[in-house]
Amino acid sequence: MKGMLIALFAAFTLGACSGVSLPPKAGPEEVAVINPAMGQAADEGYKVIGPVTARAPIGTSTEDMIQMLRTEAAELGADAIILEGISAPQDLSSVTDSEEGLIGQARAIYWPTETGAN
């Protein structure tokens, strides 16, 4: 039974991945930021690489959190990130690690080219 659960989890995990392998970007400056909360939307035809997450101490600026997300996405070869949010725990007393506190989340995306990998 345990082996079956592991196989099922592995199949789900592999199915959830986009299966895309893109070369990394030179740096986060090559990754655009799309913020739906500001009325922005991605151009049609994009594909999702996967989620990106950044963790930082309470007090980290929004700009720094976005830069951390862009850095993660650049490593995946993303053309852009779609911001999903930056949140902090409701109960700050539960934060035990000074490096944790804020969590930034986004989706890394790319626009396939005619000769690009799918």
PDB file of C-alpha atoms in Angstrom:
ATOM      1  CA  MET A   1       0.000   0.000   0.000  1.00  0.00           C
ATOM      2  CA  LYS A   2       2.831   2.396   0.889  1.00  0.00           C
ATOM      3  CA  GLY A   3       4.515   1.744  -2.470  1.00  0.00           C
ATOM      4  CA  MET A   4       1.263   2.461  -4.271  1.00  0.00           C
ATOM      5  CA  LEU A   5       0.913   5.801  -2.468  1.00  0.00           C
ATOM      6  CA  ILE A   6       4.479   6.753  -3.350  1.00  0.00           C
ATOM      7  CA  ALA A   7       3.901   5.849  -7.004  1.00  0.00           C
ATOM      8  CA  LEU A   8       0.655   7.832  -7.041  1.00  0.00           C
ATOM      9  CA  PHE A   9       2.386  10.857  -5.500  1.00  0.00           C
ATOM     10  CA  ALA A  10       5.239  10.619  -8.007  1.00  0.00           C
ATOM     11  CA  ALA A  11       2.801  10.410 -10.915  1.00  0.00           C
ATOM     12  CA  PHE A  12       0.886  13.430  -9.617  1.00  0.00           C
ATOM     13  CA  THR A  13       4.080  15.424  -9.090  1.00  0.00           C
ATOM     14  CA  LEU A  14       5.382  14.654 -12.574  1.00  0.00           C
ATOM     15  CA  GLY A  15       1.997  15.439 -14.096  1.00  0.00           C
ATOM     16  CA  ALA A  16       1.909  18.807 -12.341  1.00  0.00           C
ATOM     17  CA  CYS A  17       5.241  19.893 -13.851  1.00  0.00           C
ATOM     18  CA  SER A  18       5.241  21.556 -17.215  1.00  0.00           C
ATOM     19  CA  GLY A  19       8.033  19.306 -18.464  1.00  0.00           C
ATOM     20  CA  VAL A  20       9.733  22.348 -19.997  1.00  0.00           C
ATOM     21  CA  SER A  21      13.463  22.770 -19.713  1.00  0.00           C
ATOM     22  CA  LEU A  22      14.547  26.275 -20.602  1.00  0.00           C
ATOM     23  CA  PRO A  23      17.998  27.811 -20.336  1.00  0.00           C
ATOM     24  CA  PRO A  24      18.313  30.181 -17.393  1.00  0.00           C
ATOM     25  CA  LYS A  25      18.164  33.912 -17.997  1.00  0.00           C
ATOM     26  CA  ALA A  26      21.286  35.995 -17.465  1.00  0.00           C
ATOM     27  CA  GLY A  27      19.637  37.667 -14.485  1.00  0.00           C
ATOM     28  CA  PRO A  28      16.380  38.770 -12.873  1.00  0.00           C
ATOM     29  CA  GLU A  29      16.305  41.957 -14.939  1.00  0.00           C
ATOM     30  CA  GLU A  30      15.348  39.765 -17.928  1.00  0.00           C
ATOM     31  CA  VAL A  31      12.160  38.618 -16.158  1.00  0.00           C
ATOM     32  CA  ALA A  32       9.151  40.914 -16.548  1.00  0.00           C
ATOM     33  CA  VAL A  33       6.676  41.416 -13.700  1.00  0.00           C
ATOM     34  CA  ILE A  34       2.940  41.137 -14.311  1.00  0.00           C
ATOM     35  CA  ASN A  35       0.794  42.295 -11.405  1.00  0.00           C
ATOM     36  CA  PRO A  36      -2.917  41.451 -11.780  1.00  0.00           C
ATOM     37  CA  ALA A  37      -3.677  43.582  -8.695  1.00  0.00           C
ATOM     38  CA  MET A  38      -2.555  46.571 -10.786  1.00  0.00           C
ATOM     39  CA  GLY A  39      -4.784  45.571 -13.700  1.00  0.00           C
ATOM     40  CA  GLN A  40      -1.947  43.970 -15.674  1.00  0.00           C
ATOM     41  CA  ALA A  41      -2.398  40.777 -17.654  1.00  0.00           C
ATOM     42  CA  ALA A  42      -0.018  38.529 -19.561  1.00  0.00           C
ATOM     43  CA  ASP A  43      -0.137  38.584 -23.345  1.00  0.00           C
ATOM     44  CA  GLU A  44      -1.878  35.583 -24.887  1.00  0.00           C
ATOM     45  CA  GLY A  45      -0.014  32.412 -25.705  1.00  0.00           C
ATOM     46  CA  TYR A  46       2.066  32.083 -22.561  1.00  0.00           C
ATOM     47  CA  LYS A  47       2.845  28.767 -20.905  1.00  0.00           C
ATOM     48  CA  VAL A  48       3.279  28.213 -17.182  1.00  0.00           C
ATOM     49  CA  ILE A  49       6.622  26.828 -16.051  1.00  0.00           C
ATOM     50  CA  GLY A  50       5.532  26.539 -12.436  1.00  0.00           C
ATOM     51  CA  PRO A  51       5.264  28.319  -9.125  1.00  0.00           C
ATOM     52  CA  VAL A  52       8.055  30.372  -7.599  1.00  0.00           C
ATOM     53  CA  THR A  53       8.226  31.234  -3.922  1.00  0.00           C
ATOM     54  CA  ALA A  54      10.407  33.589  -1.908  1.00  0.00           C
ATOM     55  CA  ARG A  55      10.708  33.793   1.875  1.00  0.00           C
ATOM     56  CA  ALA A  56      12.090  36.810   3.681  1.00  0.00           C
ATOM     57  CA  PRO A  57      12.112  38.455   7.097  1.00  0.00           C
ATOM     58  CA  ILE A  58       9.252  40.695   8.195  1.00  0.00           C
ATOM     59  CA  GLY A  59      10.057  44.222   7.047  1.00  0.00           C
ATOM     60  CA  THR A  60      11.444  43.209   3.660  1.00  0.00           C
ATOM     61  CA  SER A  61      10.230  45.651   1.025  1.00  0.00           C
ATOM     62  CA  THR A  62       7.810  44.637  -1.703  1.00  0.00           C
ATOM     63  CA  GLU A  63      10.445  45.549  -4.286  1.00  0.00           C
ATOM     64  CA  ASP A  64      12.966  43.210  -2.656  1.00  0.00           C
ATOM     65  CA  MET A  65      10.417  40.368  -2.519  1.00  0.00           C
ATOM     66  CA  ILE A  66       9.619  40.841  -6.209  1.00  0.00           C
ATOM     67  CA  GLN A  67      13.340  40.842  -7.012  1.00  0.00           C
ATOM     68  CA  MET A  68      13.709  37.535  -5.143  1.00  0.00           C
ATOM     69  CA  LEU A  69      10.820  36.052  -7.152  1.00  0.00           C
ATOM     70  CA  ARG A  70      12.353  37.324 -10.403  1.00  0.00           C
ATOM     71  CA  THR A  71      15.676  35.716  -9.451  1.00  0.00           C
ATOM     72  CA  GLU A  72      13.976  32.345  -8.879  1.00  0.00           C
ATOM     73  CA  ALA A  73      12.103  32.651 -12.172  1.00  0.00           C
ATOM     74  CA  ALA A  74      15.282  33.631 -14.058  1.00  0.00           C
ATOM     75  CA  GLU A  75      16.885  30.373 -12.939  1.00  0.00           C
ATOM     76  CA  LEU A  76      13.936  28.535 -14.537  1.00  0.00           C
ATOM     77  CA  GLY A  77      14.311  30.472 -17.800  1.00  0.00           C
ATOM     78  CA  ALA A  78      11.063  32.415 -17.371  1.00  0.00           C
ATOM     79  CA  ASP A  79      10.178  35.405 -19.495  1.00  0.00           C
ATOM     80  CA  ALA A  80       7.927  36.820 -16.756  1.00  0.00           C
ATOM     81  CA  ILE A  81       6.254  36.211 -13.428  1.00  0.00           C
ATOM     82  CA  ILE A  82       2.599  36.706 -12.636  1.00  0.00           C
ATOM     83  CA  LEU A  83       2.432  37.919  -9.039  1.00  0.00           C
ATOM     84  CA  GLU A  84       0.042  36.003  -6.845  1.00  0.00           C
ATOM     85  CA  GLY A  85       0.736  37.764  -3.575  1.00  0.00           C
ATOM     86  CA  ILE A  86       2.956  38.527  -0.638  1.00  0.00           C
ATOM     87  CA  SER A  87       1.693  37.426   2.733  1.00  0.00           C
ATOM     88  CA  ALA A  88       2.710  37.280   6.370  1.00  0.00           C
ATOM     89  CA  PRO A  89       1.454  34.915   9.047  1.00  0.00           C
ATOM     90  CA  GLN A  90      -1.545  36.160  11.007  1.00  0.00           C
ATOM     91  CA  ASP A  91       0.185  35.272  14.274  1.00  0.00           C
ATOM     92  CA  LEU A  92       3.713  36.696  14.196  1.00  0.00           C
ATOM     93  CA  SER A  93       4.544  34.889  17.449  1.00  0.00           C
ATOM     94  CA  SER A  94       4.586  31.665  15.419  1.00  0.00           C
ATOM     95  CA  VAL A  95       7.537  32.925  13.360  1.00  0.00           C
ATOM     96  CA  THR A  96      10.585  31.311  14.945  1.00  0.00           C
ATOM     97  CA  ASP A  97      13.201  31.877  12.244  1.00  0.00           C
ATOM     98  CA  SER A  98      14.341  35.440  11.627  1.00  0.00           C
ATOM     99  CA  GLU A  99      14.739  34.577   7.933  1.00  0.00           C
ATOM    100  CA  GLU A 100      11.071  33.711   7.574  1.00  0.00           C
ATOM    101  CA  GLY A 101       7.975  35.767   7.940  1.00  0.00           C
ATOM    102  CA  LEU A 102       6.972  37.040   4.521  1.00  0.00           C
ATOM    103  CA  ILE A 103       6.126  34.686   1.700  1.00  0.00           C
ATOM    104  CA  GLY A 104       6.007  35.890  -1.901  1.00  0.00           C
ATOM    105  CA  GLN A 105       4.322  33.750  -4.536  1.00  0.00           C
ATOM    106  CA  ALA A 106       4.166  33.993  -8.314  1.00  0.00           C
ATOM    107  CA  ARG A 107       3.843  31.868 -11.431  1.00  0.00           C
ATOM    108  CA  ALA A 108       6.835  31.684 -13.740  1.00  0.00           C
ATOM    109  CA  ILE A 109       5.763  31.848 -17.381  1.00  0.00           C
ATOM    110  CA  TYR A 110       7.293  31.935 -20.839  1.00  0.00           C
ATOM    111  CA  TRP A 111       6.151  32.566 -24.375  1.00  0.00           C
ATOM    112  CA  PRO A 112       7.087  29.680 -26.669  1.00  0.00           C
ATOM    113  CA  THR A 113       8.795  30.578 -29.895  1.00  0.00           C
ATOM    114  CA  GLU A 114       8.142  28.797 -33.172  1.00  0.00           C
ATOM    115  CA  THR A 115      11.327  26.789 -32.653  1.00  0.00           C
ATOM    116  CA  GLY A 116      11.115  26.707 -28.853  1.00  0.00           C
ATOM    117  CA  ALA A 117      11.001  23.629 -26.657  1.00  0.00           C
ATOM    118  CA  ASN A 118       7.592  22.348 -25.594  1.00  0.00           C
TER     119      ASN A 118
END
